[in-house]
CSV table of N, CA, C and O in Angstrom, one decimal:
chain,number,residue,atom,x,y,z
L,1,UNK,N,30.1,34.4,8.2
L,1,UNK,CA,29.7,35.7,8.7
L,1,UNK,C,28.4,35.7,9.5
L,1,UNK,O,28.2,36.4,10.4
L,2,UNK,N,27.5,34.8,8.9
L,2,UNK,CA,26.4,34.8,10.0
L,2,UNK,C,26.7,34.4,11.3
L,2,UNK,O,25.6,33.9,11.7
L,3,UNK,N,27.4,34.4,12.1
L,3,UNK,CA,27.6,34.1,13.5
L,3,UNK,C,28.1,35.1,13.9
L,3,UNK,O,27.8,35.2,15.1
L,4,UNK,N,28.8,36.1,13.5
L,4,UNK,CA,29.3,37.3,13.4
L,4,UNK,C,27.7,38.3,13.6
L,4,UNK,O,27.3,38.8,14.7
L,5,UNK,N,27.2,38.3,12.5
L,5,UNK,CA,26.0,39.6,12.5
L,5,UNK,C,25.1,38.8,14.2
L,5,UNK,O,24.8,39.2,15.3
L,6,UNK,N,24.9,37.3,13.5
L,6,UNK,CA,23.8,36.8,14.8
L,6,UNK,C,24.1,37.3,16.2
L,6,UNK,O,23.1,37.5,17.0
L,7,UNK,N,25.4,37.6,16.6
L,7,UNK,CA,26.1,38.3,17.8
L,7,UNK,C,26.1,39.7,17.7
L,7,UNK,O,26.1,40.2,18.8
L,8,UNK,N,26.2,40.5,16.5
L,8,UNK,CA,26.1,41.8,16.8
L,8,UNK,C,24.7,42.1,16.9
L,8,UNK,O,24.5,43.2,17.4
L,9,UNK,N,23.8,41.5,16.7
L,9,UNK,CA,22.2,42.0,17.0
L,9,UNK,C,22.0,41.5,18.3
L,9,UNK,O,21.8,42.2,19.2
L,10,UNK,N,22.3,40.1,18.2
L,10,UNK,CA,21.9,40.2,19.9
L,10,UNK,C,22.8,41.0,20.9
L,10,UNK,O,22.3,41.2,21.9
L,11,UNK,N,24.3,41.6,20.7
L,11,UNK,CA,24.7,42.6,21.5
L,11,UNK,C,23.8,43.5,21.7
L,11,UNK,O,23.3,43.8,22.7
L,12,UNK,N,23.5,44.1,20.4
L,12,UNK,CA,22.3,45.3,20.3
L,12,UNK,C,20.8,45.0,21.3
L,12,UNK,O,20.3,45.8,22.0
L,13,UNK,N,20.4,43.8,21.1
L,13,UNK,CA,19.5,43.7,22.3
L,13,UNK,C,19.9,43.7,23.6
L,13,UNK,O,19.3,44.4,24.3
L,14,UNK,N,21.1,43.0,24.1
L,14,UNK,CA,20.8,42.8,25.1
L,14,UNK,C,21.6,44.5,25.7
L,14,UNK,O,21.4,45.0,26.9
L,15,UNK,N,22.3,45.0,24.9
L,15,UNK,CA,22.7,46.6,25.7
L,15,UNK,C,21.4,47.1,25.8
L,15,UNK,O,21.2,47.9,26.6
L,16,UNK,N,20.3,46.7,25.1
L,16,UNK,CA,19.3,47.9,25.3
L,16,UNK,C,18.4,47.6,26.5
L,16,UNK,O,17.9,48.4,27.3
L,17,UNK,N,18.1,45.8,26.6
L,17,UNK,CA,17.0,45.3,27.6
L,17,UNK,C,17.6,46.0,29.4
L,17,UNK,O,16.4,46.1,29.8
L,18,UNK,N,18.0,46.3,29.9
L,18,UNK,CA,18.6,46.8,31.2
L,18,UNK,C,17.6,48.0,30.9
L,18,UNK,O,16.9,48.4,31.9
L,19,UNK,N,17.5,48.4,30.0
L,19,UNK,CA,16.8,50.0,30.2
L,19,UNK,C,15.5,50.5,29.5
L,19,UNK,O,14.7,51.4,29.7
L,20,UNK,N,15.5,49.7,28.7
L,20,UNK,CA,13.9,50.1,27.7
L,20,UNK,C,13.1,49.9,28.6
L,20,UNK,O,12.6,50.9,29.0
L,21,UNK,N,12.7,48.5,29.3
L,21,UNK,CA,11.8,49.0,30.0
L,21,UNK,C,10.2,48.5,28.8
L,21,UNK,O,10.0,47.7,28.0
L,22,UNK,N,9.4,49.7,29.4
L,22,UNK,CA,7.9,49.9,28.6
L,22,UNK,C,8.4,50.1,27.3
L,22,UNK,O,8.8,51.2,26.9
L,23,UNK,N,8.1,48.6,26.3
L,23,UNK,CA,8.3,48.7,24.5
L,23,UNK,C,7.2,48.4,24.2
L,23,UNK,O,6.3,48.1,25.0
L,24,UNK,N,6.9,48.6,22.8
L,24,UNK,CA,6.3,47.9,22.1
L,24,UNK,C,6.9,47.4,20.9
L,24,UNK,O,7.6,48.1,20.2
L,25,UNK,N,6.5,45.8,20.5
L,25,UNK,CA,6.8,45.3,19.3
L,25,UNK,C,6.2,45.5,18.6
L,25,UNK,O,5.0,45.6,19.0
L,26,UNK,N,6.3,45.5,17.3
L,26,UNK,CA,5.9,45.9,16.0
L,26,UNK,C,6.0,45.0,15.2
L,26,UNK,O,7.1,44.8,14.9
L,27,UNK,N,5.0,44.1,14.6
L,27,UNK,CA,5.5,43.6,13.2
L,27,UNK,C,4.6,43.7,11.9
L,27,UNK,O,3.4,43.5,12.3
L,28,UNK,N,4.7,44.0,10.8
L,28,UNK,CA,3.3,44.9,9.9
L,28,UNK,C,3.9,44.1,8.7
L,28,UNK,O,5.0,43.5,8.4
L,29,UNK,N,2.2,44.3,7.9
L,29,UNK,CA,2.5,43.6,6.4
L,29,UNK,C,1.9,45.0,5.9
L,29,UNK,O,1.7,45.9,6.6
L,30,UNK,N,1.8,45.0,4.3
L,30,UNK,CA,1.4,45.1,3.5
L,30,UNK,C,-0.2,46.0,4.1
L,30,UNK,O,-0.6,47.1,4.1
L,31,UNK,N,-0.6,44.8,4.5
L,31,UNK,CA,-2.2,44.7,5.2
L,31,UNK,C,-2.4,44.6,6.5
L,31,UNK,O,-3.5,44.6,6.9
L,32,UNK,N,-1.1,44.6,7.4
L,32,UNK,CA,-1.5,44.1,9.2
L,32,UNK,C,-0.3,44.8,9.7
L,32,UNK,O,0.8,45.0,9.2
L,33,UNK,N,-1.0,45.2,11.0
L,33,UNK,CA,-0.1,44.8,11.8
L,33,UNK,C,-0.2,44.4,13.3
L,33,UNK,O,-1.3,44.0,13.7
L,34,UNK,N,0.6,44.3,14.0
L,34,UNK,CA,0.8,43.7,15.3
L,34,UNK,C,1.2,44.1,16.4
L,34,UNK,O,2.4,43.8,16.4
L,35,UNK,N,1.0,44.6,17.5
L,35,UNK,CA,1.5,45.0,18.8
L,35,UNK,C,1.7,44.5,19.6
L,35,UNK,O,0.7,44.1,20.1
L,36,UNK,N,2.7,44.2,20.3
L,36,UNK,CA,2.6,43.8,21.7
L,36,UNK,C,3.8,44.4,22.4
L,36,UNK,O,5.0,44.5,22.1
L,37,UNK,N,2.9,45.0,23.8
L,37,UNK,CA,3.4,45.8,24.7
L,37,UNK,C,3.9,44.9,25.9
L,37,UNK,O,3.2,44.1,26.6
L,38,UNK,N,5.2,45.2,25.9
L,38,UNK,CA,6.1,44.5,26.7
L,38,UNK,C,7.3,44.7,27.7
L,38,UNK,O,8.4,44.9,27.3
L,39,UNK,N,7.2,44.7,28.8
L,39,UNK,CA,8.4,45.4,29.6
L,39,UNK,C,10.2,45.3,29.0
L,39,UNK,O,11.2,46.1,29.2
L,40,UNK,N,10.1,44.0,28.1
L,40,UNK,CA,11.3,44.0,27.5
L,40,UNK,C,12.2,43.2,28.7
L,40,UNK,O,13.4,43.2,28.4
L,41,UNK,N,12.0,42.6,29.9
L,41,UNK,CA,12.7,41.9,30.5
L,41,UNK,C,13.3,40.7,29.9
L,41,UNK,O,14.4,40.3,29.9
L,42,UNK,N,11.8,39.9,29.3
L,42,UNK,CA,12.6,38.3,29.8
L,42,UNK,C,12.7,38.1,28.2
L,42,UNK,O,11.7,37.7,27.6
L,43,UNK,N,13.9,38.2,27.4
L,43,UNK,CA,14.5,37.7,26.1
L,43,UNK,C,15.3,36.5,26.6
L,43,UNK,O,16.1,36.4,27.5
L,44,UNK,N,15.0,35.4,25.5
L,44,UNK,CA,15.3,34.4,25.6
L,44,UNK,C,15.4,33.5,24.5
L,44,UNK,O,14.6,33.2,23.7
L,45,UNK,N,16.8,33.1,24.6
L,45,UNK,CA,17.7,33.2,23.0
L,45,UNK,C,17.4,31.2,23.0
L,45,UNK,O,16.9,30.4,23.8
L,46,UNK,N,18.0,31.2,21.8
L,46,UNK,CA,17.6,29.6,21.2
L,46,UNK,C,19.7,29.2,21.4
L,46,UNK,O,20.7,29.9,21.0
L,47,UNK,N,19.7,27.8,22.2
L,47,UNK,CA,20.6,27.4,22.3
L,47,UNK,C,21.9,27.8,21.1
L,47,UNK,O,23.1,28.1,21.3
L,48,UNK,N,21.4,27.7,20.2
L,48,UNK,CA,22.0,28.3,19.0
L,48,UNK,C,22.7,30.1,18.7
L,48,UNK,O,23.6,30.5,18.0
L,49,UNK,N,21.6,30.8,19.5
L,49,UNK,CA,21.5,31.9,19.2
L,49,UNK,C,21.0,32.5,18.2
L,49,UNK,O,21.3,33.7,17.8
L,50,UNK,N,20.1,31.5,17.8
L,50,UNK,CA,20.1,32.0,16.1
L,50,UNK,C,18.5,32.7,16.4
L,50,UNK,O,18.2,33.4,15.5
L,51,UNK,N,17.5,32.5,17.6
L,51,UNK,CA,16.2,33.2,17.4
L,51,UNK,C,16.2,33.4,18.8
L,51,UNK,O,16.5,32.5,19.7
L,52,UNK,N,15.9,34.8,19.0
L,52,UNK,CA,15.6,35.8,20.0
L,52,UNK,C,14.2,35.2,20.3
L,52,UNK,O,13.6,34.6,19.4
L,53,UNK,N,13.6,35.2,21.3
L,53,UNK,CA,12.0,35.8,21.7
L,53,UNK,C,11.9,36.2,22.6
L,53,UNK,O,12.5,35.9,23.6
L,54,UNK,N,11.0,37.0,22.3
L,54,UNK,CA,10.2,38.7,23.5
L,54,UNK,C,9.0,37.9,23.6
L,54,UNK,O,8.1,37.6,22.8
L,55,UNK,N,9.3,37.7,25.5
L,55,UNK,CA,8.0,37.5,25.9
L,55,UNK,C,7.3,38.3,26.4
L,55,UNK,O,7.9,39.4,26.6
L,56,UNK,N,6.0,38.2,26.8
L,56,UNK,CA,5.0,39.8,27.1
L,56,UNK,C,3.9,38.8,27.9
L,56,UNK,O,3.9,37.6,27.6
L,57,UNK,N,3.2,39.3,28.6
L,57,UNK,CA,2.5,39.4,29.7
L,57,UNK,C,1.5,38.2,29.3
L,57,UNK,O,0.7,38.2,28.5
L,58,UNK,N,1.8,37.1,30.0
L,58,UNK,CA,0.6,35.9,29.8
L,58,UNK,C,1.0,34.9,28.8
L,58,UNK,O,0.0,34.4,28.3
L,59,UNK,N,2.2,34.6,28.3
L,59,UNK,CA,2.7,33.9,27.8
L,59,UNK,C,2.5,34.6,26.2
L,59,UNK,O,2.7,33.7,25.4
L,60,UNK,N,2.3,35.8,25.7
L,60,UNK,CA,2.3,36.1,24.4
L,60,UNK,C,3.9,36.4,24.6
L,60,UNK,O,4.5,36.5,25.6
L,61,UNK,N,4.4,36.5,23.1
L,61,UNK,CA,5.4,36.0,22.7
L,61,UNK,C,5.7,36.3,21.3
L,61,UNK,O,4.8,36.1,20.5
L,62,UNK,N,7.0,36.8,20.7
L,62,UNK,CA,7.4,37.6,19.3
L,62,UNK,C,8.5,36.3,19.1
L,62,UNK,O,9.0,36.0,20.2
L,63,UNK,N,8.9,35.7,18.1
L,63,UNK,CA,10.3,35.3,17.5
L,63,UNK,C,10.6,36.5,16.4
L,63,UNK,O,9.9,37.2,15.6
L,64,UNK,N,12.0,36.2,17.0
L,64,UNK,CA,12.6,37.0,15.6
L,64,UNK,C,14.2,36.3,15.2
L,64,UNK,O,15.0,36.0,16.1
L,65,UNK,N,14.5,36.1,14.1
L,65,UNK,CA,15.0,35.2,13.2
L,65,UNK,C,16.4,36.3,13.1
L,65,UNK,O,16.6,37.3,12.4
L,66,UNK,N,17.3,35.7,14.1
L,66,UNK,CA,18.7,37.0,13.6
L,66,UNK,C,19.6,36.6,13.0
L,66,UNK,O,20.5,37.5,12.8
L,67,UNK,N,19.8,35.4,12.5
L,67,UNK,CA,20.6,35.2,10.8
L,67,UNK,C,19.6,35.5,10.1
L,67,UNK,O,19.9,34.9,9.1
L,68,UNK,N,18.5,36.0,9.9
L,68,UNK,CA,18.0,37.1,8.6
L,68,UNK,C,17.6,38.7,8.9
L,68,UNK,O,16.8,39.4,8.2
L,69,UNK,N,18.3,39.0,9.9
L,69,UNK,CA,18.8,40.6,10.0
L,69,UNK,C,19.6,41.3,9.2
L,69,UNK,O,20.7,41.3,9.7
L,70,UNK,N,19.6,41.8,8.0
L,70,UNK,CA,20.8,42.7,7.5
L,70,UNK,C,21.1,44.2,7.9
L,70,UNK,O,21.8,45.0,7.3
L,71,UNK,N,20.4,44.4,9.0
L,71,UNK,CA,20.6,46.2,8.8
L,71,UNK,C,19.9,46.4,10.3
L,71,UNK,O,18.7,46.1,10.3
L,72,UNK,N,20.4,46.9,11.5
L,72,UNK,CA,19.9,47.6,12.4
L,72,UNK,C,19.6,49.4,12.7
L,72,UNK,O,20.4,50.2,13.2
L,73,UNK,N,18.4,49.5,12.4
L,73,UNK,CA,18.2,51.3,12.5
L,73,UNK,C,17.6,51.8,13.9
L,73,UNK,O,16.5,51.6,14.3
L,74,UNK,N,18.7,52.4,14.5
L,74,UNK,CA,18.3,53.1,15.8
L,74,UNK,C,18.0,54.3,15.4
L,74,UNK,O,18.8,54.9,14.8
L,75,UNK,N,16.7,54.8,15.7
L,75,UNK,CA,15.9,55.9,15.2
L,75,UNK,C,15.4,56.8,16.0
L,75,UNK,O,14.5,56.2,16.6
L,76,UNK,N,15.7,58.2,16.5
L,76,UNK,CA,15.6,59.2,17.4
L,76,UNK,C,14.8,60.1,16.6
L,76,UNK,O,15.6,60.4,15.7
L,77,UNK,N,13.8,60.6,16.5
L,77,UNK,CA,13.2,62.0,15.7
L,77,UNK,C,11.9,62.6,17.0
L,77,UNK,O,11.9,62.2,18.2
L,78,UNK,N,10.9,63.4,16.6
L,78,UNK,CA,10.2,64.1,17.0
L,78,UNK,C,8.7,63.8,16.6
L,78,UNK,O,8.4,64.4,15.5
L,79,UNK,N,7.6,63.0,17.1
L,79,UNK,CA,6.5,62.8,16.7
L,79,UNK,C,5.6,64.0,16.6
L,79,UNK,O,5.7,65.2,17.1
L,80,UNK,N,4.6,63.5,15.7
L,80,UNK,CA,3.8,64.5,15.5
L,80,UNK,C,3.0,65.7,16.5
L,80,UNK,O,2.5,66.8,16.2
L,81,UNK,N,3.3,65.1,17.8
L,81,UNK,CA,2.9,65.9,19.2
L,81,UNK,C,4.2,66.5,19.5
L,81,UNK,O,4.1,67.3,20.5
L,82,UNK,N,5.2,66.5,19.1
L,82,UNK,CA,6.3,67.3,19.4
L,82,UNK,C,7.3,66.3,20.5
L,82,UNK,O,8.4,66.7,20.9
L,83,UNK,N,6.7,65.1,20.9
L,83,UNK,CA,7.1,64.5,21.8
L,83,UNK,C,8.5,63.4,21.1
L,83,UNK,O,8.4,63.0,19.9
L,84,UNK,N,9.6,63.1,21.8
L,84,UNK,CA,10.9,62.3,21.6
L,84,UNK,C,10.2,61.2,21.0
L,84,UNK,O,9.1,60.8,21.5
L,85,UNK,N,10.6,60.7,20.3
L,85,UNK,CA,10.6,59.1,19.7
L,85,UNK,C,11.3,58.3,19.1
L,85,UNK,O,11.6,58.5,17.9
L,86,UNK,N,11.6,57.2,20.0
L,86,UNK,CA,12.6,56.1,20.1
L,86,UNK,C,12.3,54.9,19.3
L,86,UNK,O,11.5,54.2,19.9
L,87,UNK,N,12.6,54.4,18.4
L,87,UNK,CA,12.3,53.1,17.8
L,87,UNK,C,14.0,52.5,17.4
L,87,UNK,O,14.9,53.3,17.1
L,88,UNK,N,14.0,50.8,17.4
L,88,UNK,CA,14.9,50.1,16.7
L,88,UNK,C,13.8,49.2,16.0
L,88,UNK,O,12.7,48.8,16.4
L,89,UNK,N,14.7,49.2,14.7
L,89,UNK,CA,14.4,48.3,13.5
L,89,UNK,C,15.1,47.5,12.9
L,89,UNK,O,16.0,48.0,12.2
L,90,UNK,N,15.0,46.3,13.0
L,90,UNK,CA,15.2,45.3,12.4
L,90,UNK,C,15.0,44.7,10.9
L,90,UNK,O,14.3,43.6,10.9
L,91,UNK,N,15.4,45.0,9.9
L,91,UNK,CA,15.4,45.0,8.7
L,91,UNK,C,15.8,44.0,7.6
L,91,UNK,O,16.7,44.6,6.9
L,92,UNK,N,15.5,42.7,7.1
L,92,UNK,CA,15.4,41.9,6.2
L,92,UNK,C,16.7,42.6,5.3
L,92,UNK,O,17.1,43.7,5.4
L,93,UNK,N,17.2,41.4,4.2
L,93,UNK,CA,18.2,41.5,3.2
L,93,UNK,C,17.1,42.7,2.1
L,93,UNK,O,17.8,43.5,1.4
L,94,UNK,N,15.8,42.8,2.0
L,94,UNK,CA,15.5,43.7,1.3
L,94,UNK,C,15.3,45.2,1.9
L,94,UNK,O,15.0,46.1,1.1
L,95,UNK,N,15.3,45.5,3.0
L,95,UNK,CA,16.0,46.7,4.0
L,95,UNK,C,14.0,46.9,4.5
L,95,UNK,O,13.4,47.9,5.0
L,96,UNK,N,13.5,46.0,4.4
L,96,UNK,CA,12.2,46.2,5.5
L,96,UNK,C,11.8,45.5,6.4
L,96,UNK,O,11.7,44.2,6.4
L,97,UNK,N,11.7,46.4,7.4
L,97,UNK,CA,11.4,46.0,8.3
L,97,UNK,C,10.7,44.6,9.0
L,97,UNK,O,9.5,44.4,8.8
L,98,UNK,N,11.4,43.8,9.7
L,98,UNK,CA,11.1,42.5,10.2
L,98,UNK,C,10.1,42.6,11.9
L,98,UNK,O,9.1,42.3,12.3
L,99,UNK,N,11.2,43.3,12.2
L,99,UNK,CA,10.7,44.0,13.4
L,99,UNK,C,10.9,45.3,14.5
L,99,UNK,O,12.1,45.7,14.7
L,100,UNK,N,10.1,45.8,15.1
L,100,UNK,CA,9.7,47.6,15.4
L,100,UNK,C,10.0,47.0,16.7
L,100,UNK,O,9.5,46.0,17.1
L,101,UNK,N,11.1,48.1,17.7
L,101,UNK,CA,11.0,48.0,18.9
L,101,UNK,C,10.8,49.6,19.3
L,101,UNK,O,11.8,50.3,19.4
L,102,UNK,N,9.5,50.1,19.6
L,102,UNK,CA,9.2,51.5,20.1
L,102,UNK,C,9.6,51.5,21.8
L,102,UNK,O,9.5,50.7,22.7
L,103,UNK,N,9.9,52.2,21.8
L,103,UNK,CA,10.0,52.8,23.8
L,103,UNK,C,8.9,53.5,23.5
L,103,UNK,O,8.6,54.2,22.6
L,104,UNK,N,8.2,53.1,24.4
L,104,UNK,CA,6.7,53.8,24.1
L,104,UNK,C,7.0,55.0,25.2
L,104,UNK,O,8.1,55.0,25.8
L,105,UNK,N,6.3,56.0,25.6
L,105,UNK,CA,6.6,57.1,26.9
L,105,UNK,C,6.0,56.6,28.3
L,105,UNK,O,4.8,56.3,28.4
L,106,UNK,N,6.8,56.4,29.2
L,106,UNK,CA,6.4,55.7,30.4
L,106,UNK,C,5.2,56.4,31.0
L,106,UNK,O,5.2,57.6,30.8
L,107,UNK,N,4.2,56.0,31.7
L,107,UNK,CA,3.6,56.6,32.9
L,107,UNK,C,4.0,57.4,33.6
L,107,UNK,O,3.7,58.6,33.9
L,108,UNK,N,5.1,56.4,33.9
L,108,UNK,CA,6.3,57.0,35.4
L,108,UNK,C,7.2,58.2,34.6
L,108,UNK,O,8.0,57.9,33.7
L,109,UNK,N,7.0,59.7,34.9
L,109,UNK,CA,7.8,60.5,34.5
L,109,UNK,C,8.7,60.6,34.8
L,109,UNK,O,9.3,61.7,34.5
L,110,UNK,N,9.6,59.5,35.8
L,110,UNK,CA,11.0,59.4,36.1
L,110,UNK,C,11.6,58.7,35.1
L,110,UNK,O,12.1,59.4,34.2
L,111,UNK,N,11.6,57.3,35.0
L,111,UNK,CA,11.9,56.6,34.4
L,111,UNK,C,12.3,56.9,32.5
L,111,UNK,O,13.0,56.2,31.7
L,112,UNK,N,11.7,57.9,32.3
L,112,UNK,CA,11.7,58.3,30.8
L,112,UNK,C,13.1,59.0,30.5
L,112,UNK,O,13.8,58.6,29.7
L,113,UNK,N,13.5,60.2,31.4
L,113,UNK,CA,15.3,60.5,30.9
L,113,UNK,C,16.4,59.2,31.0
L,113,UNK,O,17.3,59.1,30.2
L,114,UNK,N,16.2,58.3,32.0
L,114,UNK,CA,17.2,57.4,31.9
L,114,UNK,C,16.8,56.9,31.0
L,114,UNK,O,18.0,56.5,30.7
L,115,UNK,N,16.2,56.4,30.2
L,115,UNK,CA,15.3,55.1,29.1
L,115,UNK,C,16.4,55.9,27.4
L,115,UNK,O,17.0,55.3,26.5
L,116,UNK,N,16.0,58.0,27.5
L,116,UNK,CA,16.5,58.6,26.8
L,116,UNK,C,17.8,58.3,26.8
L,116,UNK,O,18.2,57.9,25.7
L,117,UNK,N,18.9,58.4,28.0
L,117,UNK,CA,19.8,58.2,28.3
L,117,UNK,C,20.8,57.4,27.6
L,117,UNK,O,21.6,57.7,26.7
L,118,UNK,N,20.3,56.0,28.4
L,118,UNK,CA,20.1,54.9,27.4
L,118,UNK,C,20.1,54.5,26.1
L,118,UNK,O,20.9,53.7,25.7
L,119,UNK,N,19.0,55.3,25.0
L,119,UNK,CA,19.6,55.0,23.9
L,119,UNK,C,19.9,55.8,23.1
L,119,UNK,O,20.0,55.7,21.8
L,120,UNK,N,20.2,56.9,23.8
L,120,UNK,CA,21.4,58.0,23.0
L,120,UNK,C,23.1,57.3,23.2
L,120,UNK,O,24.1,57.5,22.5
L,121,UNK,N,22.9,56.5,24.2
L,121,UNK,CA,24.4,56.2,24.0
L,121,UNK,C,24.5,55.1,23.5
L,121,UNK,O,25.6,54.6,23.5
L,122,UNK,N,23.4,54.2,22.8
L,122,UNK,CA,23.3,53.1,22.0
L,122,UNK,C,23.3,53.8,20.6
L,122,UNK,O,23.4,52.9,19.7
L,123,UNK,N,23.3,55.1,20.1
L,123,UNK,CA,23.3,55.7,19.1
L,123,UNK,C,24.8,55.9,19.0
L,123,UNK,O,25.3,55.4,18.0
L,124,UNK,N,25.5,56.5,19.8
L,124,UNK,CA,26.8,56.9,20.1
L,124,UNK,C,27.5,55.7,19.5
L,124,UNK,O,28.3,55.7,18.6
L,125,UNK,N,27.1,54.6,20.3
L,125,UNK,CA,27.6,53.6,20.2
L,125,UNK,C,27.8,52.6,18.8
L,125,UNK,O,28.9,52.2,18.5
L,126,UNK,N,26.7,52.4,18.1
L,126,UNK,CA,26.4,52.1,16.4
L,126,UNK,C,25.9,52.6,15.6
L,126,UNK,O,25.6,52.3,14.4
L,127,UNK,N,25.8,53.5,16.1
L,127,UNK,CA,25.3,55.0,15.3
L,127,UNK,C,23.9,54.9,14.8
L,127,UNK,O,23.1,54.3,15.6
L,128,UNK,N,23.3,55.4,13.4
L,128,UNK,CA,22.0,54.9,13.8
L,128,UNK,C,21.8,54.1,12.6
L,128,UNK,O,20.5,53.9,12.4
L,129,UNK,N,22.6,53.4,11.5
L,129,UNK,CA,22.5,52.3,10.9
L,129,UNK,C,23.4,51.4,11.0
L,129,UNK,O,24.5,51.7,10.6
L,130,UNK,N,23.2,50.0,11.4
L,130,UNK,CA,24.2,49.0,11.7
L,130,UNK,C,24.2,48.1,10.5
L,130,UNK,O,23.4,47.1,10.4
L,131,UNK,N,25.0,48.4,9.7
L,131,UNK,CA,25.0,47.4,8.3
L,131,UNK,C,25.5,46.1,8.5
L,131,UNK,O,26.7,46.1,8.4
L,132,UNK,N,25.2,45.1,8.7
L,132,UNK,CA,25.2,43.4,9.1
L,132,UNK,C,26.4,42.9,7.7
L,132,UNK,O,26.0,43.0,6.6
L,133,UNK,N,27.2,42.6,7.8
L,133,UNK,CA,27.8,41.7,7.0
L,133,UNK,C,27.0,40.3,6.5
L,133,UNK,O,26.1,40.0,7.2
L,134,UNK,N,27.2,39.4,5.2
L,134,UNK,CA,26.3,39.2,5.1
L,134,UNK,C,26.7,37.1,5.1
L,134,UNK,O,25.8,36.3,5.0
């Protein structure tokens, strides 16, 4: 089954990279966390498929481990400013979070309804919890 889920996460990336655009990655402990702000273009999988990496400006760079994905949460709510907010989550066999992909709000006030667009129909599409077989 893990070749199975490792393909349904990376489907889930790669429907979203054409349109996110301006992300941010997330990764947080207990005690930390981590950002890096990323156009979301250049993902680049391991011959295997088994580890994704998000590169970002100057050679920084995220791995993320997708035979230890159990749970994808595409998450739509309303921030504290009243403003839309987009996150997917990446979620460990204990259901926390591995890794945060925010659409942050563009500059470009064009670019922001299609980005919406986009992943309302990635909601449509897996709704907004994708339970990983295991």
């Amino acid at each position: 089954m893990t070749t199975a889920r490792v393909q349904k996460v990376r489907q889930i990336l790669e429907d979203g990279q054409p349109g996110f655009a301006e992300v941010v990655l997330e990764v947080a402990t207990a005690g930390s966390t981590a950002e890096v702000y990323t156009m979301f273009e250049d993902l680049r999988f391991t011959a295997d498929g088994k580890i994704v990496t998000f590169m970002a400006y100057g050679g920084t760079h995220l791995h993320l481990k997708l035979d230890l994905v159990r749970e994808v949460e595409l998450i739509h709510k309303m921030n504290d400013r009243g403003l839309p907010s987009y996150q997917v989550c990446f979620l460990d066999q204990d259901r926390l979070p591995m890794l945060r992909v925010y659409l942050r709000k563009s500059d470009k006030a064009e670019t922001n309804p299609p980005r919406h667009d986009l992943f309302m129909r990635l909601l449509e599409k897996y709704g907004q919890r994708v339970a990983l077989d295991s």
